[in-house]
Amino acid sequence: MDWIDGLTKVVFLTGKGGVGKTSVACAAALALADRGKRVLLVSTDPASNLDEVLETPLASAPTAVSGAERLWALNLDPEKEAADYRRRVVDPYRGVLPDAAVASMEEQLSGACTTEIAAFDKFSELLGDPKATEGFEHIVFDTAPTGHTLRLLSLPQAWTGFISSNTTGASCLGPLSGLKKQSDLYRASVAALGDPKIATLLLVARPEVSALAEAERSRAELSELGMNNQMLVLNAVFLKAAAKDEIARALADRGEKALAAMPQGLAALRRVEIPLLARSPIGLACLRGLFAPKMLENFPTTLVQTTTSAQARPLALLVDEIVRRGPGAVMTMGKGGVGKTTIAAAIAVELARRGLPVRLTTTDPAAHVQEAIGTDAAGIAVSRIDPAAETRAYSETVMAGAGKGLDAQGLALLEEDLRSPCTEEIAVFRAFARVVAEGKDSYVVIDTAPTGHTLLLLDATEAYHREVLRTASALSDDVRSLLPRLRDPNYTRVIIVTLPEETPVHEAAALQADLRRAGIEPFAWVVNQSFLLAKTSDPVLGGRAQSESPLIAEVTREHAKRLALIAWKNEAPVGRERLIALARG
């Protein structure tokens, strides 16, 4: 673990959902602490599961990790940070401006843009203000899945540029004076991100084609942002396949092929490899073994030897019920890396196979639906919500509407306002409403971004209404009808996808609770990639299979009204024929 000694003060971990960023972040932070360093571990993921992995209840302030001397951790709480941000901006005006003006400011600062900039403020403080992390020798950032993280890391430059060029003194976040006070901090964040003596970026991936492609995309985009001090962490490398186990051989072969085809830029990075373990790395003892697997050979298991009557339940049975309810939206949701894209593609292919009109699209910035469905998309209209294209279209719409009749100065001010990074969030939301509306006449299958980002998108309905009013744009029927459509179980069918592992199952249960609080009732669950159902005899895979039984029972008993159970497949379910086979069991 000599590479641990070479880590800089700031360490970022990023990668595709489900590759093990949180486990690696926790293990790296723990290794540094075990070497006598004072370490702060920070999650920027709105759907953080640091608490479960560290087995310590956390808050938005540094909390000592139980059993780990010199290690503290915190979860950035977007809602709390937004509330604190509103108080900082609004309180100086109380008693100075009329109550109606203060109320208007509070209303303006209650949307998704404020949540984003508030969380970013805290992130920038931890990154760019030495006083905020005084006493810590290392700060390890466990980030959200790649698309959200790239946006977070680009925000210092985006907001710094917007603040420096803005001449109106106002933005979608209210008075810019509050932001301008932060401009020095934002500049310090930009400098820290690009300084190889301060920041190290760990690109976490698995030996899978999609995960490596995502890591390469991150490598290139982060290099453009000036972050060139990068390392590749290959997690869950399966090296010891049992000679007589077909499933183990297939998993090992798939990994070897993916590594052999690794993009050249990624292959040139310094690399750390972590083998696939027989159990999920939860708890400090297991985390300490992540970089030293021999430590786990005699680790006492707490798993109960149990059998299960669980049998594969085809995805096609859920499609039968979807068809009985008629056209509408089908949305796959869940933690990153659980197979949402594959399940969405399989549902779309099965619907098209029955001769029904189908659109398959994605709100995920990573946008892998085309790769999942392959070259044969007969009967399926495949698309994606492109943030850049949607931002341009939205800006043009606002200029054509709110800009009509403005003089040259007014147009310049409106154009300046639309350069705010918040505009992209509004534009993507508008596109999401438009896609959901297409379910009036066809089956629209939507592959959503990983959990935290999706919840922020769903939470933006009221914020969009306010933004439309602020810019004097016409409120579209699609946006007006979005929330009622999402809450109509006969129109929107939400399918929660998970793996039979502790963290994905528990995060899926939390997602279901959040959706229900928003008035959205999930339609079904899919437990994907089960080694238990695949009936492996390999000792490592068998250990993972053993732990699946109580989790499948929990989902069946406590969470899912309808359930599809899908075994791990020897061949990656990519392309029309394999997706049909996946759907039909």
mmCIF file with all atom_site columns, N, CA and C in Angstrom, residues 284-324:
data_model
loop_
_atom_site.group_PDB
_atom_site.id
_atom_site.type_symbol
_atom_site.label_atom_id
_atom_site.label_alt_id
_atom_site.label_comp_id
_atom_site.label_asym_id
_atom_site.label_entity_id
_atom_site.label_seq_id
_atom_site.pdbx_PDB_ins_code
_atom_site.Cartn_x
_atom_site.Cartn_y
_atom_site.Cartn_z
_atom_site.occupancy
_atom_site.B_iso_or_equiv
_atom_site.pdbx_formal_charge
_atom_site.auth_seq_id
_atom_site.auth_comp_id
_atom_site.auth_asym_id
_atom_site.auth_atom_id
_atom_site.pdbx_PDB_model_num
ATOM 1   N N  . LEU A 1 284 ? -15.267 -1.720  9.791   1.00 0.00 ? 284 LEU A N  1
ATOM 2   C CA . LEU A 1 284 ? -13.855 -1.368  9.740   1.00 0.00 ? 284 LEU A CA 1
ATOM 3   C C  . LEU A 1 284 ? -12.958 -2.568  9.497   1.00 0.00 ? 284 LEU A C  1
ATOM 4   N N  . ALA A 1 285 ? -13.277 -3.704  10.107  1.00 0.00 ? 285 ALA A N  1
ATOM 5   C CA . ALA A 1 285 ? -12.419 -4.885  9.939   1.00 0.00 ? 285 ALA A CA 1
ATOM 6   C C  . ALA A 1 285 ? -12.354 -5.302  8.482   1.00 0.00 ? 285 ALA A C  1
ATOM 7   N N  . CYS A 1 286 ? -13.505 -5.297  7.819   1.00 0.00 ? 286 CYS A N  1
ATOM 8   C CA . CYS A 1 286 ? -13.531 -5.681  6.404   1.00 0.00 ? 286 CYS A CA 1
ATOM 9   C C  . CYS A 1 286 ? -12.885 -4.610  5.530   1.00 0.00 ? 286 CYS A C  1
ATOM 10  N N  . LEU A 1 287 ? -13.077 -3.332  5.874   1.00 0.00 ? 287 LEU A N  1
ATOM 11  C CA . LEU A 1 287 ? -12.461 -2.260  5.100   1.00 0.00 ? 287 LEU A CA 1
ATOM 12  C C  . LEU A 1 287 ? -10.941 -2.325  5.174   1.00 0.00 ? 287 LEU A C  1
ATOM 13  N N  . ARG A 1 288 ? -10.421 -2.694  6.337   1.00 0.00 ? 288 ARG A N  1
ATOM 14  C CA . ARG A 1 288 ? -8.965  -2.814  6.463   1.00 0.00 ? 288 ARG A CA 1
ATOM 15  C C  . ARG A 1 288 ? -8.431  -3.931  5.569   1.00 0.00 ? 288 ARG A C  1
ATOM 16  N N  . GLY A 1 289 ? -9.268  -4.903  5.246   1.00 0.00 ? 289 GLY A N  1
ATOM 17  C CA . GLY A 1 289 ? -8.838  -6.001  4.388   1.00 0.00 ? 289 GLY A CA 1
ATOM 18  C C  . GLY A 1 289 ? -9.003  -5.731  2.908   1.00 0.00 ? 289 GLY A C  1
ATOM 19  N N  . LEU A 1 290 ? -9.587  -4.569  2.556   1.00 0.00 ? 290 LEU A N  1
ATOM 20  C CA . LEU A 1 290 ? -9.828  -4.280  1.148   1.00 0.00 ? 290 LEU A CA 1
ATOM 21  C C  . LEU A 1 290 ? -8.516  -4.190  0.380   1.00 0.00 ? 290 LEU A C  1
ATOM 22  N N  . PHE A 1 291 ? -7.499  -3.606  0.993   1.00 0.00 ? 291 PHE A N  1
ATOM 23  C CA . PHE A 1 291 ? -6.187  -3.494  0.348   1.00 0.00 ? 291 PHE A CA 1
ATOM 24  C C  . PHE A 1 291 ? -5.252  -4.624  0.776   1.00 0.00 ? 291 PHE A C  1
ATOM 25  N N  . ALA A 1 292 ? -5.708  -5.481  1.692   1.00 0.00 ? 292 ALA A N  1
ATOM 26  C CA . ALA A 1 292 ? -4.890  -6.617  2.167   1.00 0.00 ? 292 ALA A CA 1
ATOM 27  C C  . ALA A 1 292 ? -5.811  -7.802  2.392   1.00 0.00 ? 292 ALA A C  1
ATOM 28  N N  . PRO A 1 293 ? -6.288  -8.443  1.307   1.00 0.00 ? 293 PRO A N  1
ATOM 29  C CA . PRO A 1 293 ? -7.300  -9.500  1.423   1.00 0.00 ? 293 PRO A CA 1
ATOM 30  C C  . PRO A 1 293 ? -6.917  -10.662 2.340   1.00 0.00 ? 293 PRO A C  1
ATOM 31  N N  . LYS A 1 294 ? -5.609  -10.893 2.527   1.00 0.00 ? 294 LYS A N  1
ATOM 32  C CA . LYS A 1 294 ? -5.211  -12.005 3.404   1.00 0.00 ? 294 LYS A CA 1
ATOM 33  C C  . LYS A 1 294 ? -5.700  -11.784 4.833   1.00 0.00 ? 294 LYS A C  1
ATOM 34  N N  . MET A 1 295 ? -5.905  -10.506 5.198   1.00 0.00 ? 295 MET A N  1
ATOM 35  C CA . MET A 1 295 ? -6.423  -10.203 6.532   1.00 0.00 ? 295 MET A CA 1
ATOM 36  C C  . MET A 1 295 ? -7.811  -10.790 6.738   1.00 0.00 ? 295 MET A C  1
ATOM 37  N N  . LEU A 1 296 ? -8.532  -11.051 5.629   1.00 0.00 ? 296 LEU A N  1
ATOM 38  C CA . LEU A 1 296 ? -9.916  -11.508 5.729   1.00 0.00 ? 296 LEU A CA 1
ATOM 39  C C  . LEU A 1 296 ? -10.057 -13.026 5.673   1.00 0.00 ? 296 LEU A C  1
ATOM 40  N N  . GLU A 1 297 ? -8.937  -13.734 5.447   1.00 0.00 ? 297 GLU A N  1
ATOM 41  C CA . GLU A 1 297 ? -9.043  -15.178 5.254   1.00 0.00 ? 297 GLU A CA 1
ATOM 42  C C  . GLU A 1 297 ? -9.620  -15.876 6.472   1.00 0.00 ? 297 GLU A C  1
ATOM 43  N N  . ASN A 1 298 ? -9.262  -15.401 7.670   1.00 0.00 ? 298 ASN A N  1
ATOM 44  C CA . ASN A 1 298 ? -9.772  -16.025 8.888   1.00 0.00 ? 298 ASN A CA 1
ATOM 45  C C  . ASN A 1 298 ? -10.774 -15.121 9.606   1.00 0.00 ? 298 ASN A C  1
ATOM 46  N N  . PHE A 1 299 ? -11.320 -14.167 8.842   1.00 0.00 ? 299 PHE A N  1
ATOM 47  C CA . PHE A 1 299 ? -12.262 -13.236 9.443   1.00 0.00 ? 299 PHE A CA 1
ATOM 48  C C  . PHE A 1 299 ? -13.563 -13.968 9.748   1.00 0.00 ? 299 PHE A C  1
ATOM 49  N N  . PRO A 1 300 ? -14.037 -13.926 11.000  1.00 0.00 ? 300 PRO A N  1
ATOM 50  C CA . PRO A 1 300 ? -15.251 -14.676 11.349  1.00 0.00 ? 300 PRO A CA 1
ATOM 51  C C  . PRO A 1 300 ? -16.473 -14.125 10.625  1.00 0.00 ? 300 PRO A C  1
ATOM 52  N N  . THR A 1 301 ? -17.215 -15.004 9.991   1.00 0.00 ? 301 THR A N  1
ATOM 53  C CA . THR A 1 301 ? -18.392 -14.557 9.260   1.00 0.00 ? 301 THR A CA 1
ATOM 54  C C  . THR A 1 301 ? -19.593 -14.451 10.178  1.00 0.00 ? 301 THR A C  1
ATOM 55  N N  . THR A 1 302 ? -20.417 -13.478 9.939   1.00 0.00 ? 302 THR A N  1
ATOM 56  C CA . THR A 1 302 ? -21.654 -13.333 10.712  1.00 0.00 ? 302 THR A CA 1
ATOM 57  C C  . THR A 1 302 ? -22.854 -13.785 9.880   1.00 0.00 ? 302 THR A C  1
ATOM 58  N N  . LEU A 1 303 ? -22.561 -14.307 8.698   1.00 0.00 ? 303 LEU A N  1
ATOM 59  C CA . LEU A 1 303 ? -23.646 -14.738 7.822   1.00 0.00 ? 303 LEU A CA 1
ATOM 60  C C  . LEU A 1 303 ? -24.259 -16.040 8.316   1.00 0.00 ? 303 LEU A C  1
ATOM 61  N N  . VAL A 1 304 ? -25.548 -16.113 8.268   1.00 0.00 ? 304 VAL A N  1
ATOM 62  C CA . VAL A 1 304 ? -26.238 -17.331 8.685   1.00 0.00 ? 304 VAL A CA 1
ATOM 63  C C  . VAL A 1 304 ? -26.350 -18.256 7.480   1.00 0.00 ? 304 VAL A C  1
ATOM 64  N N  . GLN A 1 305 ? -25.952 -19.518 7.680   1.00 0.00 ? 305 GLN A N  1
ATOM 65  C CA . GLN A 1 305 ? -26.094 -20.494 6.594   1.00 0.00 ? 305 GLN A CA 1
ATOM 66  C C  . GLN A 1 305 ? -27.589 -20.716 6.382   1.00 0.00 ? 305 GLN A C  1
ATOM 67  N N  . THR A 1 306 ? -28.085 -20.300 5.236   1.00 0.00 ? 306 THR A N  1
ATOM 68  C CA . THR A 1 306 ? -29.526 -20.400 5.009   1.00 0.00 ? 306 THR A CA 1
ATOM 69  C C  . THR A 1 306 ? -29.782 -20.803 3.578   1.00 0.00 ? 306 THR A C  1
ATOM 70  N N  . THR A 1 307 ? -30.880 -21.358 3.341   1.00 0.00 ? 307 THR A N  1
ATOM 71  C CA . THR A 1 307 ? -31.286 -21.687 1.975   1.00 0.00 ? 307 THR A CA 1
ATOM 72  C C  . THR A 1 307 ? -32.467 -20.788 1.633   1.00 0.00 ? 307 THR A C  1
ATOM 73  N N  . THR A 1 308 ? -32.765 -20.689 0.394   1.00 0.00 ? 308 THR A N  1
ATOM 74  C CA . THR A 1 308 ? -33.896 -19.860 -0.020  1.00 0.00 ? 308 THR A CA 1
ATOM 75  C C  . THR A 1 308 ? -34.693 -20.580 -1.082  1.00 0.00 ? 308 THR A C  1
ATOM 76  N N  . SER A 1 309 ? -35.967 -20.312 -1.078  1.00 0.00 ? 309 SER A N  1
ATOM 77  C CA . SER A 1 309 ? -36.820 -20.884 -2.118  1.00 0.00 ? 309 SER A CA 1
ATOM 78  C C  . SER A 1 309 ? -36.917 -19.954 -3.310  1.00 0.00 ? 309 SER A C  1
ATOM 79  N N  . ALA A 1 310 ? -36.116 -18.878 -3.272  1.00 0.00 ? 310 ALA A N  1
ATOM 80  C CA . ALA A 1 310 ? -36.181 -17.884 -4.349  1.00 0.00 ? 310 ALA A CA 1
ATOM 81  C C  . ALA A 1 310 ? -35.845 -18.522 -5.688  1.00 0.00 ? 310 ALA A C  1
ATOM 82  N N  . GLN A 1 311 ? -36.661 -18.233 -6.658  1.00 0.00 ? 311 GLN A N  1
ATOM 83  C CA . GLN A 1 311 ? -36.421 -18.675 -8.024  1.00 0.00 ? 311 GLN A CA 1
ATOM 84  C C  . GLN A 1 311 ? -36.536 -17.460 -8.935  1.00 0.00 ? 311 GLN A C  1
ATOM 85  N N  . ALA A 1 312 ? -35.897 -17.576 -10.092 1.00 0.00 ? 312 ALA A N  1
ATOM 86  C CA . ALA A 1 312 ? -35.940 -16.469 -11.042 1.00 0.00 ? 312 ALA A CA 1
ATOM 87  C C  . ALA A 1 312 ? -37.396 -16.130 -11.383 1.00 0.00 ? 312 ALA A C  1
ATOM 88  N N  . ARG A 1 313 ? -37.697 -14.849 -11.308 1.00 0.00 ? 313 ARG A N  1
ATOM 89  C CA . ARG A 1 313 ? -39.027 -14.373 -11.682 1.00 0.00 ? 313 ARG A CA 1
ATOM 90  C C  . ARG A 1 313 ? -38.826 -13.433 -12.867 1.00 0.00 ? 313 ARG A C  1
ATOM 91  N N  . PRO A 1 314 ? -39.254 -13.814 -14.046 1.00 0.00 ? 314 PRO A N  1
ATOM 92  C CA . PRO A 1 314 ? -38.908 -13.070 -15.257 1.00 0.00 ? 314 PRO A CA 1
ATOM 93  C C  . PRO A 1 314 ? -39.399 -11.631 -15.246 1.00 0.00 ? 314 PRO A C  1
ATOM 94  N N  . LEU A 1 315 ? -38.607 -10.771 -15.843 1.00 0.00 ? 315 LEU A N  1
ATOM 95  C CA . LEU A 1 315 ? -38.979 -9.381  -16.028 1.00 0.00 ? 315 LEU A CA 1
ATOM 96  C C  . LEU A 1 315 ? -40.214 -9.268  -16.921 1.00 0.00 ? 315 LEU A C  1
ATOM 97  N N  . ALA A 1 316 ? -40.387 -10.242 -17.803 1.00 0.00 ? 316 ALA A N  1
ATOM 98  C CA . ALA A 1 316 ? -41.533 -10.213 -18.724 1.00 0.00 ? 316 ALA A CA 1
ATOM 99  C C  . ALA A 1 316 ? -42.867 -10.205 -17.994 1.00 0.00 ? 316 ALA A C  1
ATOM 100 N N  . LEU A 1 317 ? -42.911 -10.756 -16.768 1.00 0.00 ? 317 LEU A N  1
ATOM 101 C CA . LEU A 1 317 ? -44.158 -10.739 -15.998 1.00 0.00 ? 317 LEU A CA 1
ATOM 102 C C  . LEU A 1 317 ? -44.530 -9.310  -15.609 1.00 0.00 ? 317 LEU A C  1
ATOM 103 N N  . LEU A 1 318 ? -43.525 -8.481  -15.311 1.00 0.00 ? 318 LEU A N  1
ATOM 104 C CA . LEU A 1 318 ? -43.800 -7.075  -15.029 1.00 0.00 ? 318 LEU A CA 1
ATOM 105 C C  . LEU A 1 318 ? -44.262 -6.361  -16.297 1.00 0.00 ? 318 LEU A C  1
ATOM 106 N N  . VAL A 1 319 ? -43.659 -6.728  -17.429 1.00 0.00 ? 319 VAL A N  1
ATOM 107 C CA . VAL A 1 319 ? -44.059 -6.116  -18.699 1.00 0.00 ? 319 VAL A CA 1
ATOM 108 C C  . VAL A 1 319 ? -45.514 -6.453  -19.012 1.00 0.00 ? 319 VAL A C  1
ATOM 109 N N  . ASP A 1 320 ? -45.945 -7.670  -18.690 1.00 0.00 ? 320 ASP A N  1
ATOM 110 C CA . ASP A 1 320 ? -47.353 -8.040  -18.891 1.00 0.00 ? 320 ASP A CA 1
ATOM 111 C C  . ASP A 1 320 ? -48.276 -7.052  -18.186 1.00 0.00 ? 320 ASP A C  1
ATOM 112 N N  . GLU A 1 321 ? -47.955 -6.719  -16.924 1.00 0.00 ? 321 GLU A N  1
ATOM 113 C CA . GLU A 1 321 ? -48.789 -5.800  -16.152 1.00 0.00 ? 321 GLU A CA 1
ATOM 114 C C  . GLU A 1 321 ? -48.698 -4.381  -16.701 1.00 0.00 ? 321 GLU A C  1
ATOM 115 N N  . ILE A 1 322 ? -47.511 -3.975  -17.150 1.00 0.00 ? 322 ILE A N  1
ATOM 116 C CA . ILE A 1 322 ? -47.351 -2.648  -17.756 1.00 0.00 ? 322 ILE A CA 1
ATOM 117 C C  . ILE A 1 322 ? -48.249 -2.515  -18.976 1.00 0.00 ? 322 ILE A C  1
ATOM 118 N N  . VAL A 1 323 ? -48.280 -3.548  -19.807 1.00 0.00 ? 323 VAL A N  1
ATOM 119 C CA . VAL A 1 323 ? -49.101 -3.529  -21.020 1.00 0.00 ? 323 VAL A CA 1
ATOM 120 C C  . VAL A 1 323 ? -50.584 -3.474  -20.666 1.00 0.00 ? 323 VAL A C  1
ATOM 121 N N  . ARG A 1 324 ? -50.986 -4.198  -19.635 1.00 0.00 ? 324 ARG A N  1
ATOM 122 C CA . ARG A 1 324 ? -52.395 -4.186  -19.232 1.00 0.00 ? 324 ARG A CA 1
ATOM 123 C C  . ARG A 1 324 ? -52.837 -2.777  -18.825 1.00 0.00 ? 324 ARG A C  1
#
